[in-house]
Short mmCIF file of C-alpha atoms and ligand atoms in Angstrom, two decimals:
data_model
loop_
_atom_site.label_atom_id
_atom_site.label_comp_id
_atom_site.label_asym_id
_atom_site.label_seq_id
_atom_site.Cartn_x
_atom_site.Cartn_y
_atom_site.Cartn_z
CA UNK A 11 0.00 0.00 0.00
CA UNK A 12 2.95 2.30 0.62
CA UNK A 13 5.66 3.41 -1.79
CA UNK A 14 5.32 5.26 -5.05
CA UNK A 15 2.67 3.98 -7.43
CA UNK A 16 3.69 3.57 -11.04
CA UNK A 17 1.50 3.54 -14.09
CA UNK A 18 1.89 0.52 -16.34
CA UNK A 19 3.67 2.54 -19.01
CA UNK A 20 6.11 3.96 -16.51
CA UNK A 21 6.84 0.49 -15.20
CA UNK A 22 7.41 -0.80 -18.73
CA UNK A 23 9.79 1.98 -19.53
CA UNK A 24 11.94 1.26 -16.52
CA UNK A 25 14.08 -1.50 -17.87
CA UNK A 26 17.59 -0.29 -17.09
CA UNK A 27 19.98 0.66 -19.86
CA UNK A 28 20.19 -2.97 -21.06
CA UNK A 29 16.55 -2.92 -22.13
CA UNK A 30 17.26 0.01 -24.45
CA UNK A 31 19.77 -2.00 -26.50
CA UNK A 32 18.09 -3.57 -29.52
CA UNK A 33 17.33 -7.29 -29.51
CA UNK A 34 19.54 -7.71 -32.57
CA UNK A 35 22.55 -6.22 -30.78
CA UNK A 36 21.82 -8.34 -27.74
CA UNK A 37 21.59 -11.57 -29.75
CA UNK A 38 24.83 -10.72 -31.57
CA UNK A 39 26.56 -9.84 -28.31
CA UNK A 40 25.46 -13.08 -26.67
CA UNK A 41 26.65 -15.15 -29.64
CA UNK A 42 29.98 -13.27 -29.72
CA UNK A 43 30.44 -13.75 -25.99
CA UNK A 44 29.62 -17.46 -26.07
CA UNK A 45 31.84 -18.08 -29.11
CA UNK A 46 34.74 -16.22 -27.53
CA UNK A 47 34.34 -18.23 -24.35
CA UNK A 48 34.15 -21.51 -26.28
CA UNK A 49 37.17 -20.75 -28.45
CA UNK A 50 39.25 -19.44 -25.56
CA UNK A 51 38.27 -22.50 -23.52
CA UNK A 52 39.28 -24.81 -26.36
CA UNK A 53 42.61 -22.96 -26.71
CA UNK A 54 43.41 -23.19 -23.02
CA UNK A 55 42.47 -26.87 -22.99
CA UNK A 56 44.69 -27.68 -25.99
CA UNK A 57 47.58 -25.72 -24.49
CA UNK A 58 47.26 -27.48 -21.13
CA UNK A 59 47.04 -30.94 -22.71
CA UNK A 60 50.01 -30.26 -25.00
CA UNK A 61 52.12 -28.94 -22.12
CA UNK A 62 51.28 -32.04 -20.10
CA UNK A 63 52.25 -34.18 -23.09
CA UNK A 64 55.69 -32.50 -23.35
CA UNK A 65 56.35 -33.06 -19.66
CA UNK A 66 55.31 -36.69 -19.91
CA UNK A 67 57.49 -37.20 -22.97
CA UNK A 68 60.51 -35.62 -21.25
CA UNK A 69 59.97 -37.75 -18.14
CA UNK A 70 59.80 -40.86 -20.26
CA UNK A 71 63.01 -39.88 -22.04
CA UNK A 72 64.80 -39.41 -18.72
CA UNK A 73 63.40 -42.70 -17.39
CA UNK A 74 64.63 -44.43 -20.51
CA UNK A 75 68.20 -43.05 -20.10
CA UNK A 76 68.21 -44.13 -16.48
CA UNK A 77 66.93 -47.61 -17.39
CA UNK A 78 69.67 -47.96 -20.00
CA UNK A 79 72.26 -46.90 -17.46
CA UNK A 80 70.95 -49.38 -14.90
CA UNK A 81 71.15 -52.15 -17.45
CA UNK A 82 74.80 -51.32 -18.12
CA UNK A 83 75.51 -51.01 -14.41
CA UNK A 84 73.94 -54.43 -13.71
CA UNK A 85 76.03 -56.15 -16.43
CA UNK A 86 79.75 -57.01 -16.58
CA UNK A 87 82.62 -54.80 -17.68
CA UNK A 88 83.25 -56.04 -21.25
CA UNK A 89 87.02 -55.57 -20.75
CA UNK A 90 87.39 -57.60 -17.55
CA UNK A 91 84.34 -59.79 -17.88
CA UNK A 92 83.52 -59.00 -14.23
CA UNK A 93 81.29 -56.49 -12.46
CA UNK A 94 82.30 -52.78 -12.69
CA UNK A 95 84.57 -51.71 -9.86
CA UNK A 96 85.24 -48.12 -10.94
CA UNK A 97 82.30 -45.74 -11.18
CA UNK A 98 84.30 -43.42 -13.48
CA UNK A 99 84.81 -46.22 -15.95
CA UNK A 100 81.15 -47.25 -15.86
CA UNK A 101 80.01 -43.69 -16.54
CA UNK A 102 82.60 -43.29 -19.28
CA UNK A 103 81.45 -46.41 -21.01
CA UNK A 104 77.79 -45.35 -20.74
CA UNK A 105 78.53 -41.95 -22.29
CA UNK A 106 80.55 -43.48 -25.07
CA UNK A 107 77.86 -45.99 -25.92
CA UNK A 108 74.92 -43.64 -25.61
CA UNK A 109 73.86 -41.22 -28.31
CA UNK A 110 71.81 -38.49 -26.65
CA UNK A 111 68.72 -36.90 -28.27
CA UNK A 112 68.94 -33.43 -29.89
CA UNK A 113 67.55 -31.68 -26.84
CA UNK A 114 69.58 -33.52 -24.27
CA UNK A 115 73.03 -33.37 -22.69
CA UNK A 116 74.46 -36.29 -20.78
CA UNK A 117 77.26 -35.63 -18.30
CA UNK A 118 79.21 -37.68 -15.80
CA UNK A 119 80.83 -36.37 -12.58
CA UNK A 120 83.20 -38.47 -10.60
CA UNK A 121 83.70 -36.12 -7.65
CA UNK A 122 81.66 -33.35 -6.10
CA UNK A 123 84.05 -30.59 -7.17
CA UNK A 124 85.28 -32.24 -10.33
CA UNK A 125 84.95 -30.93 -13.82
CA UNK A 126 82.44 -33.22 -15.55
CA UNK A 127 84.44 -36.14 -16.94
CA UNK A 128 82.65 -35.97 -20.22
CA UNK A 129 79.94 -34.04 -21.94
CA UNK A 130 78.24 -35.13 -25.02
CA UNK A 131 76.44 -33.35 -27.82
CA UNK A 132 75.05 -30.05 -28.69
CA UNK A 133 75.89 -26.45 -29.02
CA UNK A 134 73.98 -25.73 -25.82
CA UNK A 135 77.02 -26.32 -23.77
CA UNK A 136 77.09 -22.68 -22.60
CA UNK A 137 74.18 -23.65 -20.41
CA UNK A 138 76.57 -25.69 -18.31
CA UNK A 139 78.32 -22.50 -17.27
CA UNK A 140 75.14 -20.91 -15.89
CA UNK A 141 75.22 -20.59 -12.09
CA UNK A 142 71.67 -21.95 -11.80
CA UNK A 143 72.80 -25.18 -13.40
CA UNK A 144 75.79 -25.53 -11.12
CA UNK A 145 73.65 -24.84 -8.09
CA UNK A 146 71.10 -27.47 -9.17
CA UNK A 147 73.80 -30.12 -9.67
CA UNK A 148 75.32 -29.30 -6.27
CA UNK A 149 71.82 -29.48 -4.69
CA UNK A 150 71.02 -32.85 -6.13
CA UNK A 151 74.50 -34.39 -5.89
CA UNK A 152 73.84 -36.54 -2.87
CA UNK A 153 70.12 -37.28 -3.07
CA UNK A 154 69.56 -37.28 -6.81
CA UNK A 155 66.32 -36.17 -8.49
CA UNK A 156 65.10 -33.62 -11.03
CA UNK A 157 65.03 -29.84 -10.79
CA UNK A 158 63.19 -27.60 -13.28
CA UNK A 159 65.09 -24.44 -14.23
CA UNK A 160 63.95 -21.42 -16.17
CA UNK A 161 66.87 -20.03 -18.16
CA UNK A 162 66.81 -16.74 -20.04
CA UNK A 163 68.76 -18.10 -22.97
CA UNK A 164 67.49 -21.69 -23.03
CA UNK A 165 63.96 -21.58 -21.69
CA UNK A 166 62.68 -24.45 -19.56
CA UNK A 167 65.45 -26.93 -18.67
CA UNK A 168 65.18 -30.04 -16.52
CA UNK A 169 68.31 -31.13 -14.68
CA UNK A 170 68.24 -34.74 -13.48
CA UNK A 171 71.01 -36.10 -11.29
CA UNK A 172 71.49 -39.81 -10.67
CA UNK A 173 74.12 -40.50 -7.96
CA UNK A 174 76.26 -43.59 -8.69
CA UNK A 175 78.12 -45.10 -5.74
CA UNK A 176 80.05 -48.29 -5.01
CA UNK A 177 82.35 -49.36 -2.14
CA UNK A 178 85.38 -47.34 -3.26
CA UNK A 179 84.31 -44.70 -5.75
CA UNK A 180 81.40 -42.40 -6.32
CA UNK A 181 80.10 -40.21 -9.10
CA UNK A 182 76.91 -39.10 -10.76
CA UNK A 183 75.15 -39.16 -14.09
CA UNK A 184 73.50 -35.86 -15.09
CA UNK A 185 70.82 -35.61 -17.75
CA UNK A 186 69.99 -32.09 -18.98
CA UNK A 187 66.73 -31.92 -20.98
CA UNK A 188 65.79 -28.79 -22.96
CA UNK A 189 62.04 -28.25 -23.43
CA UNK A 190 62.25 -24.93 -25.28
CA UNK A 191 61.88 -26.40 -28.78
CA UNK A 192 58.74 -28.28 -27.85
CA UNK A 193 57.32 -25.19 -26.16
CA UNK A 194 58.11 -23.14 -29.24
CA UNK A 195 56.17 -25.63 -31.30
CA UNK A 196 53.09 -25.37 -29.11
CA UNK A 197 53.33 -21.59 -29.05
CA UNK A 198 53.49 -21.55 -32.82
CA UNK A 199 50.42 -23.77 -33.02
CA UNK A 200 48.58 -21.64 -30.48
CA UNK A 201 49.37 -18.51 -32.47
CA UNK A 202 47.93 -20.04 -35.62
CA UNK A 203 44.91 -21.18 -33.61
CA UNK A 204 44.39 -17.67 -32.19
CA UNK A 205 44.42 -16.13 -35.67
CA UNK A 206 41.96 -18.73 -37.03
CA UNK A 207 39.75 -18.34 -33.95
CA UNK A 208 39.67 -14.55 -34.28
CA UNK A 209 38.77 -14.77 -37.97
CA UNK A 210 36.00 -17.30 -37.22
CA UNK A 211 34.75 -15.09 -34.42
CA UNK A 212 34.56 -12.10 -36.76
CA UNK A 213 32.71 -14.20 -39.32
CA UNK A 214 30.35 -15.54 -36.66
CA UNK A 215 29.52 -12.08 -35.33
CA UNK A 216 28.92 -10.84 -38.86
CA UNK A 217 26.62 -13.78 -39.63
CA UNK A 218 24.83 -13.48 -36.29
CA UNK A 219 24.24 -9.79 -36.85
CA UNK A 220 22.90 -10.14 -40.40
CA UNK A 221 20.85 -13.24 -39.64
CA UNK A 222 19.26 -11.81 -36.49
CA UNK A 223 18.58 -8.61 -38.38
CA UNK A 224 16.89 -10.61 -41.13
CA UNK A 225 14.88 -12.70 -38.65
CA UNK A 226 13.79 -9.68 -36.66
CA UNK A 227 12.87 -7.55 -39.67
CA UNK A 228 9.15 -8.54 -39.47
CA UNK A 229 9.19 -7.50 -35.83
CA UNK A 230 10.51 -4.09 -36.83
CA UNK A 231 7.80 -3.76 -39.48
CA UNK A 232 5.28 -4.80 -36.83
CA UNK A 233 6.48 -2.09 -34.47
CA UNK A 234 6.54 0.56 -37.16
CA UNK A 235 3.05 -0.30 -38.40
CA UNK A 236 1.72 -0.47 -34.86
CA UNK A 237 3.03 3.00 -34.12
CA UNK A 238 1.55 4.27 -37.40
CA UNK A 239 -1.90 2.99 -36.52
CA UNK A 240 -4.01 5.46 -34.63
CA UNK A 241 -7.33 4.97 -32.93
CA UNK A 242 -9.06 6.72 -35.80
CA UNK A 243 -7.42 4.76 -38.62
CA UNK A 244 -7.51 1.10 -37.83
CA UNK A 245 -7.71 -0.01 -41.44
CA UNK A 246 -3.99 -0.77 -41.89
CA UNK A 247 -2.77 -4.35 -41.69
CA UNK A 248 0.72 -5.81 -41.46
CA UNK A 249 1.83 -8.00 -44.37
CA UNK A 250 2.06 -11.66 -43.32
CA UNK A 251 5.05 -13.49 -44.83
CA UNK A 252 6.47 -16.89 -44.03
CA UNK A 253 5.20 -19.36 -41.53
CA UNK A 254 7.15 -18.91 -38.31
CA UNK A 255 6.25 -17.66 -34.86
CA UNK A 256 6.80 -14.04 -35.84
CA UNK A 257 4.28 -14.54 -38.66
CA UNK A 258 1.94 -16.02 -36.04
CA UNK A 259 2.43 -12.90 -33.94
CA UNK A 260 1.71 -10.73 -36.98
CA UNK A 261 -1.44 -12.73 -37.66
CA UNK A 262 -2.57 -12.40 -34.04
CA UNK A 263 -1.91 -8.67 -34.23
CA UNK A 264 -3.93 -8.37 -37.45
CA UNK A 265 -6.81 -10.35 -35.92
CA UNK A 266 -6.69 -8.02 -32.93
CA UNK A 267 -6.84 -5.05 -35.29
CA UNK A 268 -9.84 -6.64 -37.04
CA UNK A 269 -11.61 -6.95 -33.71
CA UNK A 270 -10.67 -3.43 -32.66
CA UNK A 271 -11.80 -2.00 -35.96
CA UNK A 272 -15.06 -3.97 -35.75
CA UNK A 273 -15.57 -2.71 -32.20
CA UNK A 274 -14.98 0.89 -33.21
CA UNK A 275 -17.31 0.63 -36.20
CA UNK A 276 -20.07 -0.89 -34.06
CA UNK A 277 -19.56 1.77 -31.44
CA UNK A 278 -19.75 4.57 -34.01
CA UNK A 279 -22.82 2.98 -35.58
CA UNK A 280 -24.41 2.65 -32.15
CA UNK A 281 -23.77 6.28 -31.27
CA UNK A 282 -25.12 7.32 -34.65
CA UNK A 283 -28.30 5.29 -34.17
CA UNK A 284 -28.76 6.42 -30.57
CA UNK A 285 -28.36 10.04 -31.65
CA UNK A 286 -31.00 9.65 -34.33
CA UNK A 287 -33.40 7.92 -31.99
CA UNK A 288 -33.03 10.70 -29.45
CA UNK A 289 -33.46 13.36 -32.09
CA UNK A 290 -36.93 12.20 -33.16
CA UNK A 291 -38.70 12.75 -29.81
CA UNK A 292 -36.90 16.09 -29.45
CA UNK A 293 -38.19 17.18 -32.86
CA UNK A 294 -41.68 16.07 -31.86
CA UNK A 295 -41.40 18.02 -28.59
CA UNK A 296 -40.25 21.12 -30.39
CA UNK A 297 -42.95 20.91 -33.05
CA UNK A 298 -45.71 20.59 -30.50
CA UNK A 299 -44.39 23.42 -28.37
CA UNK A 300 -44.15 25.69 -31.40
CA UNK A 301 -47.74 25.03 -32.41
CA UNK A 302 -49.07 25.27 -28.86
CA UNK A 303 -51.81 27.83 -28.42
CA UNK A 304 -51.23 28.92 -24.83
CA UNK A 305 -54.59 30.68 -24.65
CA UNK A 306 -56.55 27.49 -25.26
CA UNK A 307 -56.71 25.30 -22.13
CA UNK A 308 -57.83 22.37 -24.27
CA UNK A 309 -54.79 22.65 -26.52
CA UNK A 310 -52.48 22.97 -23.51
CA UNK A 311 -53.96 19.85 -21.95
CA UNK A 312 -53.69 17.87 -25.15
CA UNK A 313 -50.12 18.97 -25.84
CA UNK A 314 -49.12 18.30 -22.24
CA UNK A 315 -50.41 14.73 -22.61
CA UNK A 316 -48.47 14.24 -25.86
CA UNK A 317 -45.28 15.74 -24.54
CA UNK A 318 -45.33 13.62 -21.37
CA UNK A 319 -45.69 10.55 -23.58
CA UNK A 320 -42.68 11.60 -25.65
CA UNK A 321 -40.63 12.35 -22.55
CA UNK A 322 -41.49 8.90 -21.17
CA UNK A 323 -40.40 7.31 -24.42
CA UNK A 324 -37.15 9.22 -24.31
CA UNK A 325 -36.58 8.23 -20.69
CA UNK A 326 -37.13 4.61 -21.65
CA UNK A 327 -34.63 4.91 -24.50
CA UNK A 328 -32.03 6.51 -22.26
CA UNK A 329 -32.65 3.79 -19.66
CA UNK A 330 -32.11 1.08 -22.28
CA UNK A 331 -28.92 2.75 -23.51
CA UNK A 332 -27.54 2.94 -19.99
CA UNK A 333 -28.43 -0.71 -19.44
CA UNK A 334 -26.71 -1.72 -22.70
CA UNK A 335 -23.61 0.24 -21.72
CA UNK A 336 -23.49 -1.79 -18.50
CA UNK A 337 -23.69 -5.17 -20.26
CA UNK A 338 -19.94 -5.43 -20.83
CA UNK A 339 -19.19 -4.90 -17.14
CA UNK A 340 -18.21 -8.04 -15.23
CA UNK A 341 -20.85 -7.35 -12.54
CA UNK A 342 -23.67 -7.08 -15.07
CA UNK A 343 -25.06 -10.41 -13.84
CA UNK A 344 -24.52 -11.90 -10.39
CA UNK A 345 -25.80 -15.49 -10.51
CA UNK A 346 -27.16 -17.01 -7.31
CA UNK A 347 -29.14 -20.22 -6.67
CA UNK A 348 -32.61 -19.52 -8.03
CA UNK A 349 -35.81 -21.54 -7.98
CA UNK A 350 -36.56 -21.71 -11.71
CA UNK A 351 -40.20 -22.80 -11.28
CA UNK A 352 -40.93 -19.90 -8.94
CA UNK A 353 -39.13 -17.52 -11.31
CA UNK A 354 -41.28 -18.70 -14.24
CA UNK A 355 -44.51 -18.31 -12.27
CA UNK A 356 -43.71 -14.87 -10.81
CA UNK A 357 -42.67 -13.57 -14.22
CA UNK A 358 -45.94 -14.78 -15.69
CA UNK A 359 -47.98 -13.00 -13.04
CA UNK A 360 -45.96 -9.80 -13.59
CA UNK A 361 -46.42 -10.11 -17.38
CA UNK A 362 -50.20 -10.29 -17.09
CA UNK A 363 -50.22 -6.54 -16.46
CA UNK A 364 -48.79 -5.98 -19.96
CA UNK A 365 -52.05 -6.63 -21.76
CA UNK A 366 -55.24 -8.56 -22.12
CA UNK A 367 -54.08 -11.90 -23.59
CA UNK A 368 -54.69 -15.53 -22.88
CA UNK A 369 -51.71 -16.05 -20.56
CA UNK A 370 -50.53 -19.64 -20.29
CA UNK A 371 -47.95 -21.43 -18.19
CA UNK A 372 -46.46 -24.10 -20.53
CA UNK A 373 -44.19 -25.90 -18.10
CA UNK A 374 -41.90 -25.28 -15.13
CA UNK A 375 -38.48 -26.72 -14.37
CA UNK A 376 -38.44 -27.91 -10.76
CA UNK A 377 -34.81 -27.08 -10.22
CA UNK A 378 -32.58 -24.58 -8.44
CA UNK A 379 -30.00 -23.15 -10.78
CA UNK A 380 -27.34 -20.43 -10.59
CA UNK A 381 -28.98 -17.49 -12.38
CA UNK A 382 -29.30 -13.76 -11.91
CA UNK A 383 -33.01 -13.76 -11.05
CA UNK A 384 -33.56 -10.05 -11.68
CA UNK A 385 -31.84 -9.99 -15.08
CA UNK A 386 -33.56 -13.16 -16.28
CA UNK A 387 -36.96 -11.76 -15.23
CA UNK A 388 -36.08 -8.56 -17.07
CA UNK A 389 -35.26 -10.55 -20.23
CA UNK A 390 -38.50 -12.58 -20.03
CA UNK A 391 -40.57 -9.44 -19.53
CA UNK A 392 -38.94 -7.88 -22.62
CA UNK A 393 -39.98 -10.99 -24.57
CA UNK A 394 -43.51 -10.83 -23.12
CA UNK A 395 -43.67 -7.13 -24.00
CA UNK A 396 -42.79 -7.98 -27.61
CA UNK A 397 -45.31 -10.82 -27.67
CA UNK A 398 -48.04 -8.50 -26.46
CA UNK A 399 -47.03 -5.88 -29.04
CA UNK A 400 -47.27 -8.44 -31.86
CA UNK A 401 -50.55 -10.07 -30.86
CA UNK A 402 -54.15 -9.03 -30.38
CA UNK A 403 -56.58 -9.48 -27.48
CA UNK A 404 -57.70 -12.96 -28.56
CA UNK A 405 -54.17 -14.35 -28.82
CA UNK A 406 -52.24 -16.57 -26.48
CA UNK A 407 -48.93 -15.68 -24.85
CA UNK A 408 -47.28 -18.58 -23.01
CA UNK A 409 -44.27 -18.80 -20.70
CA UNK A 410 -42.38 -21.90 -19.72
CA UNK A 411 -39.13 -23.37 -18.44
CA UNK A 412 -37.37 -26.70 -18.62
CA UNK A 413 -34.09 -28.22 -17.45
CA UNK A 414 -32.09 -30.60 -19.55
CA UNK A 415 -28.40 -31.63 -19.64
CA UNK A 416 -27.11 -28.77 -17.53
CA UNK A 417 -29.07 -26.12 -19.42
CA UNK A 418 -32.06 -24.19 -18.21
CA UNK A 419 -34.40 -23.23 -21.04
CA UNK A 420 -36.89 -20.40 -20.61
CA UNK A 421 -39.27 -19.47 -23.38
CA UNK A 422 -41.99 -17.03 -24.36
CA UNK A 423 -44.38 -18.17 -27.05
CA UNK A 424 -47.18 -16.30 -28.80
CA UNK A 425 -49.76 -16.89 -31.51
CA UNK A 426 -48.89 -13.71 -33.41
CA UNK A 427 -47.47 -13.42 -36.94
CA UNK A 428 -44.04 -14.84 -35.97
CA UNK A 429 -40.66 -13.64 -37.18
CA UNK A 430 -39.75 -14.20 -40.86
CA UNK A 431 -36.77 -16.56 -41.18
CA UNK A 432 -34.72 -13.84 -42.90
CA UNK A 433 -35.00 -11.51 -39.88
CA UNK A 434 -34.22 -14.02 -37.14
CA UNK A 435 -30.60 -12.88 -36.74
CA UNK A 436 -30.96 -9.19 -37.36
CA UNK A 437 -33.71 -8.51 -34.78
CA UNK A 438 -31.19 -9.24 -31.99
CA UNK A 439 -28.89 -6.43 -33.18
CA UNK A 440 -29.03 -3.04 -31.51
CA UNK A 441 -31.71 -0.94 -33.18
CA UNK A 442 -32.47 -4.04 -35.26
CA UNK A 443 -36.12 -3.94 -36.14
CA UNK A 444 -37.93 -6.34 -38.38
CA UNK A 445 -39.02 -4.86 -41.68
CA UNK A 446 -42.53 -6.22 -41.18
CA UNK A 447 -44.73 -3.15 -40.93
CA UNK A 448 -46.69 -3.61 -37.72
CA UNK A 449 -47.17 -0.07 -36.49
CA UNK A 450 -44.83 -0.83 -33.60
CA UNK A 451 -42.91 2.11 -32.20
CA UNK A 452 -40.13 0.27 -30.41
CA UNK A 453 -36.48 1.24 -30.58
CA UNK A 454 -35.20 -2.19 -31.44
CA UNK A 455 -33.16 -2.39 -28.23
CA UNK A 456 -35.30 -4.91 -26.31
CA UNK A 457 -33.93 -8.06 -27.93
CA UNK A 458 -30.32 -6.84 -27.79
CA UNK A 459 -30.78 -6.44 -24.04
CA UNK A 460 -32.20 -9.99 -23.89
CA UNK A 461 -29.22 -11.28 -25.84
CA UNK A 462 -26.76 -9.40 -23.62
CA UNK A 463 -28.34 -11.01 -20.54
CA UNK A 464 -28.15 -14.47 -22.16
CA UNK A 465 -24.49 -13.94 -23.15
CA UNK A 466 -23.59 -12.68 -19.68
CA UNK A 467 -24.88 -16.02 -18.35
CA UNK A 468 -22.77 -17.83 -20.93
CA UNK A 469 -25.92 -18.80 -22.82
CA UNK A 470 -27.79 -17.80 -25.96
CA UNK A 471 -31.19 -16.72 -27.23
CA UNK A 472 -32.92 -17.61 -30.47
CA UNK A 473 -36.30 -17.35 -32.07
CA UNK A 474 -38.12 -20.25 -33.68
CA UNK A 475 -41.43 -21.18 -35.23
CA UNK A 476 -44.01 -21.96 -32.56
CA UNK A 477 -46.75 -24.54 -32.64
CA UNK A 478 -49.53 -23.30 -32.96
CA UNK A 479 -48.04 -20.75 -35.42
CA UNK A 480 -46.38 -17.70 -33.94
CA UNK A 481 -43.03 -16.74 -32.47
CA UNK A 482 -41.19 -18.68 -29.77
CA UNK A 483 -38.17 -17.02 -28.14
CA UNK A 484 -35.95 -19.41 -26.20
CA UNK A 485 -33.29 -18.44 -23.66
CA UNK A 486 -30.86 -21.29 -23.21
CA UNK A 487 -28.61 -20.83 -20.17
CA UNK A 488 -25.97 -23.25 -18.90
CA UNK A 489 -26.48 -23.46 -15.14
CA UNK A 490 -24.95 -25.31 -12.24
CA UNK A 491 -27.91 -26.79 -10.42
CA UNK A 492 -28.48 -27.31 -6.74
CA UNK A 493 -28.50 -30.99 -5.69
CA UNK A 494 -31.43 -30.34 -3.33
CA UNK A 495 -34.02 -29.95 -6.07
CA UNK A 496 -34.96 -32.78 -8.45
CA UNK A 497 -34.38 -31.80 -12.07
CA UNK A 498 -37.85 -32.42 -13.39
CA UNK A 499 -40.18 -30.49 -15.59
CA UNK A 500 -43.84 -30.27 -14.69
CA UNK A 501 -46.21 -30.06 -17.62
CA UNK A 502 -48.99 -27.63 -16.83
CA UNK A 503 -52.45 -27.64 -18.34
CA UNK A 504 -53.33 -24.74 -20.60
CA UNK A 505 -55.24 -22.58 -18.15
CA UNK A 506 -56.09 -19.03 -19.16
CA UNK A 507 -54.68 -16.82 -16.44
CA UNK A 508 -55.98 -13.59 -17.87
CA UNK A 509 -58.18 -11.94 -17.01
CA UNK A 510 -57.67 -12.73 -13.38
CA UNK A 511 -60.94 -13.49 -11.70
N1 LIG B 13 -43.05 -11.83 -30.60
C1 LIG B 13 -42.71 -11.28 -31.76
N2 LIG B 13 -43.39 -11.55 -32.89
C2 LIG B 13 -43.03 -10.99 -34.07
N3 LIG B 13 -41.97 -10.18 -34.22
C3 LIG B 13 -41.24 -9.86 -33.14
C4 LIG B 13 -41.55 -10.41 -31.85
N4 LIG B 13 -40.65 -9.95 -30.96
C5 LIG B 13 -39.81 -9.14 -31.65
N5 LIG B 13 -40.15 -9.08 -32.95
C6 LIG B 13 -39.43 -8.33 -34.00
O1 LIG B 13 -38.14 -8.06 -33.56
C7 LIG B 13 -37.86 -6.67 -33.63
C8 LIG B 13 -36.93 -6.30 -32.53
O2 LIG B 13 -37.49 -6.42 -31.25
P1 LIG B 13 -36.92 -5.59 -30.06
O3 LIG B 13 -37.62 -6.00 -28.81
O4 LIG B 13 -35.47 -5.65 -30.11
O5 LIG B 13 -37.34 -4.12 -30.47
P2 LIG B 13 -38.70 -3.41 -30.31
O6 LIG B 13 -39.63 -4.25 -29.54
O7 LIG B 13 -39.08 -2.97 -31.68
O8 LIG B 13 -38.26 -2.13 -29.50
P3 LIG B 13 -38.00 -2.02 -27.92
O9 LIG B 13 -38.07 -3.42 -27.36
O10 LIG B 13 -36.65 -1.42 -27.85
O11 LIG B 13 -39.06 -1.15 -27.45
C9 LIG B 13 -39.19 -6.01 -33.50
O12 LIG B 13 -39.18 -4.76 -34.13
C10 LIG B 13 -40.09 -6.98 -34.20
O13 LIG B 13 -40.12 -6.71 -35.59
MG1 LIG B 14 -39.18 -5.01 -27.62
#
């Protein structure tokens, strides 16, 4: 209840700055973002897997060198035919026999502060003078193991030290593995990948932008047309192309315009008709007043009588118009459990005042149903009023009700001329009067009120041929019935109820 109240439009306009960006831009941005994330993710994954592969490969290489050395160590000295006694000689022999890979240096130390007894291979020997290398070898001299170094000139280098000891002598085998070349290779690949990914991304964004633009074009047309359409010109329609959901939206929009246009036309027509109907009694009033001879009491009396009649007629018209205006309101009918038999009987006794006819109760539905008693009575009285207007003193007007399959039927039957088949739809329209000349001075609103009451109950009204000949108007209303009352229809004998004794 507290806090500022916003109108719907205001609330719709508040969407933050994001809402102001066009859908096309948003779609493109989302696609660009997702693609970038996917491509970057793929790149990172490839890089990580490749790096892991290099490390595994290098480890395997080192393991292989060590295994080869162990094999030699476990065998006999080919010169003596006995086990190796001198570590220096064992290492020497291993280095002589072993051809290192391109990215590898094999070295043998026979004392902690010795110069390496032999180095093999490669123009990367300057690495051996780097202090980091010397420190690593000193570190690992006793325990052995692998240390990873990062050299400015040589990139990533692994230094593996394998201590070799026997009873009298000791030394160590050092394997230096250079990973820079492999890393260079991955970096090269990643660079190529980045360029390809960027180009694909550009292409994707371009495609996304043009495609979303193309897909959303009907939406733009829809918006433009909608803003062009004003309340006074509802004749424009949006072209429907294709068969997708946007076309469906366009179609829905066009159907809505059809309905709106229809509604406006009916409203205009209604106002036009109502204006004309109101004008006639005013003209009559004016004419009589102009011709009134104020000095003649007889004339004054006569005119007064006539004018009161006209004013009554006008009041009735205005009353009907107000009632019709109310029909679209949700509270136009308020259904409540109603005794249909009692309703039929009371309406008949009220209708008897309308004129001297043979009033008959055809049948009554012994059921309680959810109906708006007042409105239904009003509708039946309108029908009785019409029946009286279209019959003479000798004629019969009958009322009845029945209940069948969840529908309450209420009818008014007369023995008048009936309604020609061609007019049976039109008479229910507002100001719809039958073309049959019958000297009737109605407005043609009665039946449209009846129809509005039927529709408000979710039912319908129609006119049919009666037997004996005449008109029979039937209100058919779906109604939830009360379990307390049996759903039966009592046939009543034709008993003239008018004139009342
Ligand atoms: N019982 C009837 N028998 C023959 N024609 C009828 C009967 N009831 C209605 N009609 C025809 O239907 C037309 C429309 O009826 P409706 O009640 O809407 O208007 P109205 O009676 O002419 O005017 P209002 O009811 O507004 O005073 C009538 O003009 C009449 O031609
Ligand atoms: Mg009428």
